[in-house]
């Protein structure tokens, strides 16, 4: 087992950019307001497990149910698109269950926000380039960062204030919308080719 710190750092940075936990802070704050409490440990752990399991079984799992990576990414683009619309327009498309706190930690936080189609398809492409143990370490490092951000989201909210959060929400909503469009456009081309 050969650890390559350059591979670990590169995989970490790519996943960090795709997961965009900093950009998701407004969504996390919104979710916390809607459901009261988010279980940071549970959300981080579930997201990490989903990513590591998908790293090993993703391609074969999608093939088994007859879905290619591009179709998976297009479906993910739609989810990201609707989340971005919520952020930009200040509307609610996602309806809460009565069991809100537990549900919000898993859906939509752990999946699809953290371990979403973007990060899962990125894992499949990283696997083609890097050693699996280096990718696993990069995933674990990202899960630690995710946990820290989830735990400190209340403090971050106090520092930014309501106006700061609204500005960040709109800006990152537009960025998320752009990511959704890019993910859709890139993968729809592959599907139609």
Short mmCIF file of C-alpha atoms in Angstrom, two decimals:
data_model
loop_
_atom_site.label_atom_id
_atom_site.label_comp_id
_atom_site.label_asym_id
_atom_site.label_seq_id
_atom_site.Cartn_x
_atom_site.Cartn_y
_atom_site.Cartn_z
CA UNK A 1 0.00 0.00 0.00
CA UNK A 2 1.72 3.13 -1.28
CA UNK A 3 0.52 6.47 0.08
CA UNK A 4 1.06 9.38 -2.27
CA UNK A 5 0.48 12.74 -0.56
CA UNK A 6 0.19 14.57 -3.89
CA UNK A 7 -2.64 12.22 -4.94
CA UNK A 8 -4.30 12.57 -1.52
CA UNK A 9 -4.11 16.38 -1.68
CA UNK A 10 -5.36 16.53 -5.28
CA UNK A 11 -8.26 14.14 -4.60
CA UNK A 12 -9.09 16.08 -1.40
CA UNK A 13 -9.16 19.43 -3.23
CA UNK A 14 -11.27 18.08 -6.12
CA UNK A 15 -13.80 16.55 -3.72
CA UNK A 16 -13.77 19.66 -1.50
CA UNK A 17 -14.63 21.84 -4.52
CA UNK A 18 -17.40 19.50 -5.71
CA UNK A 19 -18.95 18.94 -2.25
CA UNK A 20 -18.65 22.70 -1.61
CA UNK A 21 -19.50 22.47 2.10
CA UNK A 22 -18.60 26.16 2.59
CA UNK A 23 -21.06 27.10 -0.16
CA UNK A 24 -23.69 24.90 1.47
CA UNK A 25 -23.58 26.84 4.77
CA UNK A 26 -26.75 28.83 3.86
CA UNK A 27 -28.59 25.56 3.10
CA UNK A 28 -27.38 24.04 6.38
CA UNK A 29 -28.58 27.13 8.30
CA UNK A 30 -31.97 26.96 6.50
CA UNK A 31 -32.33 23.27 7.30
CA UNK A 32 -31.48 23.89 10.95
CA UNK A 33 -34.15 26.61 11.12
CA UNK A 34 -36.75 24.31 9.52
CA UNK A 35 -36.09 21.17 11.58
CA UNK A 36 -34.49 22.57 14.74
CA UNK A 37 -31.50 20.26 15.10
CA UNK A 38 -29.18 18.59 12.64
CA UNK A 39 -27.17 15.60 13.82
CA UNK A 40 -23.69 16.62 12.59
CA UNK A 41 -22.06 13.29 13.48
CA UNK A 42 -24.77 11.25 11.78
CA UNK A 43 -24.84 13.40 8.62
CA UNK A 44 -21.02 13.37 8.28
CA UNK A 45 -20.74 9.64 8.96
CA UNK A 46 -23.54 8.70 6.54
CA UNK A 47 -22.08 10.94 3.81
CA UNK A 48 -18.62 9.37 4.33
CA UNK A 49 -20.02 5.83 4.23
CA UNK A 50 -22.05 6.57 1.08
CA UNK A 51 -18.95 7.98 -0.67
CA UNK A 52 -16.64 5.11 0.31
CA UNK A 53 -19.21 2.42 -0.56
CA UNK A 54 -19.91 4.15 -3.89
CA UNK A 55 -16.15 4.30 -4.58
CA UNK A 56 -16.05 0.50 -4.49
CA UNK A 57 -19.51 -0.45 -5.78
CA UNK A 58 -20.71 2.59 -7.73
CA UNK A 59 -19.96 1.57 -11.29
CA UNK A 60 -21.22 -1.99 -10.84
CA UNK A 61 -24.29 -0.87 -8.87
CA UNK A 62 -25.31 1.58 -11.59
CA UNK A 63 -24.65 -1.05 -14.30
CA UNK A 64 -26.68 -3.64 -12.36
CA UNK A 65 -29.79 -1.45 -12.37
CA UNK A 66 -29.17 -0.35 -15.95
CA UNK A 67 -28.13 3.25 -15.27
CA UNK A 68 -24.99 4.76 -16.72
CA UNK A 69 -22.93 7.40 -14.89
CA UNK A 70 -24.16 10.12 -17.25
CA UNK A 71 -27.85 9.44 -16.50
CA UNK A 72 -27.03 9.46 -12.79
CA UNK A 73 -25.28 12.82 -13.16
CA UNK A 74 -28.21 14.31 -15.13
CA UNK A 75 -30.63 13.25 -12.36
CA UNK A 76 -28.28 14.86 -9.84
CA UNK A 77 -28.21 18.03 -11.90
CA UNK A 78 -32.01 18.32 -11.53
CA UNK A 79 -31.77 17.95 -7.73
CA UNK A 80 -29.04 20.61 -7.55
CA UNK A 81 -31.12 22.84 -9.86
CA UNK A 82 -34.13 22.75 -7.52
CA UNK A 83 -31.99 23.33 -4.42
CA UNK A 84 -30.43 26.35 -6.19
CA UNK A 85 -33.90 27.70 -7.05
CA UNK A 86 -34.87 27.46 -3.37
CA UNK A 87 -31.77 29.47 -2.44
CA UNK A 88 -32.17 32.16 -5.10
CA UNK A 89 -35.94 32.66 -5.00
CA UNK A 90 -36.46 32.03 -1.28
CA UNK A 91 -39.12 29.38 -1.94
CA UNK A 92 -39.57 25.93 -0.39
CA UNK A 93 -39.85 22.95 -2.70
CA UNK A 94 -38.71 20.33 -0.18
CA UNK A 95 -41.44 19.47 2.33
CA UNK A 96 -40.50 18.29 5.84
CA UNK A 97 -41.70 15.07 7.43
CA UNK A 98 -42.89 14.97 11.03
CA UNK A 99 -39.63 13.18 11.87
CA UNK A 100 -37.71 16.25 10.68
CA UNK A 101 -34.44 16.28 12.66
CA UNK A 102 -33.44 12.72 11.85
CA UNK A 103 -34.65 12.95 8.25
CA UNK A 104 -32.82 16.21 7.53
CA UNK A 105 -29.53 14.70 8.71
CA UNK A 106 -29.84 12.02 6.05
CA UNK A 107 -31.94 13.69 3.33
CA UNK A 108 -31.24 16.25 1.93
CA UNK A 109 -28.04 16.88 3.95
CA UNK A 110 -25.96 13.66 3.81
CA UNK A 111 -27.54 12.81 0.44
CA UNK A 112 -27.71 14.56 -2.02
CA UNK A 113 -26.04 17.74 -0.67
CA UNK A 114 -22.80 16.23 0.64
CA UNK A 115 -22.62 12.81 -0.98
CA UNK A 116 -24.53 13.85 -4.07
CA UNK A 117 -24.32 12.92 -7.72
CA UNK A 118 -21.52 15.45 -8.29
CA UNK A 119 -19.27 13.99 -5.60
CA UNK A 120 -20.20 10.39 -6.44
CA UNK A 121 -19.45 10.78 -10.15
CA UNK A 122 -16.23 12.61 -9.20
CA UNK A 123 -15.24 9.60 -7.09
CA UNK A 124 -15.70 7.33 -10.10
CA UNK A 125 -13.47 9.55 -12.24
CA UNK A 126 -10.83 9.85 -9.46
CA UNK A 127 -10.72 6.06 -9.19
CA UNK A 128 -9.56 5.88 -12.80
CA UNK A 129 -6.60 8.17 -12.01
CA UNK A 130 -5.55 7.60 -8.38
CA UNK A 131 -4.82 4.72 -5.99
CA UNK A 132 -7.89 3.72 -4.00
CA UNK A 133 -6.27 4.17 -0.55
CA UNK A 134 -5.34 7.77 -1.43
CA UNK A 135 -8.94 8.51 -2.45
CA UNK A 136 -10.25 6.96 0.80
CA UNK A 137 -7.94 9.21 2.86
CA UNK A 138 -9.12 12.24 0.82
CA UNK A 139 -12.77 11.27 1.52
CA UNK A 140 -12.07 10.91 5.27
CA UNK A 141 -10.36 14.33 5.34
CA UNK A 142 -13.38 15.88 3.60
CA UNK A 143 -15.75 14.20 6.10
CA UNK A 144 -13.75 15.78 8.97
CA UNK A 145 -14.07 19.24 7.33
CA UNK A 146 -17.81 18.62 6.76
CA UNK A 147 -18.27 17.68 10.42
CA UNK A 148 -16.47 20.84 11.60
CA UNK A 149 -18.59 23.07 9.34
CA UNK A 150 -21.84 21.36 10.44
CA UNK A 151 -20.89 21.67 14.12
CA UNK A 152 -19.96 25.37 13.82
CA UNK A 153 -22.78 26.47 11.50
CA UNK A 154 -24.54 28.31 14.37
CA UNK A 155 -21.38 30.32 15.12
CA UNK A 156 -20.87 31.02 11.42
CA UNK A 157 -24.48 32.27 11.29
CA UNK A 158 -23.85 34.67 14.21
CA UNK A 159 -20.69 36.04 12.58
CA UNK A 160 -22.37 36.61 9.18
CA UNK A 161 -25.71 37.90 10.46
CA UNK A 162 -29.04 37.69 8.57
CA UNK A 163 -27.98 40.02 5.74
CA UNK A 164 -24.65 38.25 5.24
CA UNK A 165 -26.42 34.89 5.09
CA UNK A 166 -28.96 36.20 2.56
CA UNK A 167 -26.18 37.55 0.34
CA UNK A 168 -24.19 34.31 0.57
CA UNK A 169 -27.36 32.26 -0.05
CA UNK A 170 -28.13 34.17 -3.27
CA UNK A 171 -24.50 34.11 -4.50
CA UNK A 172 -24.04 30.40 -3.79
CA UNK A 173 -27.49 29.70 -5.20
CA UNK A 174 -26.35 31.14 -8.52
CA UNK A 175 -23.07 29.17 -8.28
CA UNK A 176 -25.00 25.97 -7.49
CA UNK A 177 -27.30 26.69 -10.42
CA UNK A 178 -24.26 27.08 -12.68
CA UNK A 179 -22.83 23.77 -11.40
CA UNK A 180 -26.19 22.09 -12.08
CA UNK A 181 -26.31 23.49 -15.63
CA UNK A 182 -22.69 22.44 -16.28
CA UNK A 183 -23.31 18.93 -14.87
CA UNK A 184 -26.47 18.65 -16.99
CA UNK A 185 -24.90 20.01 -20.20
CA UNK A 186 -21.75 17.85 -19.96
CA UNK A 187 -23.65 14.64 -19.26
CA UNK A 188 -26.56 15.20 -21.64
CA UNK A 189 -23.99 15.56 -24.46
CA UNK A 190 -22.53 12.19 -23.47
CA UNK A 191 -26.01 10.61 -23.40
CA UNK A 192 -26.97 12.01 -26.83
CA UNK A 193 -23.63 11.14 -28.46
#
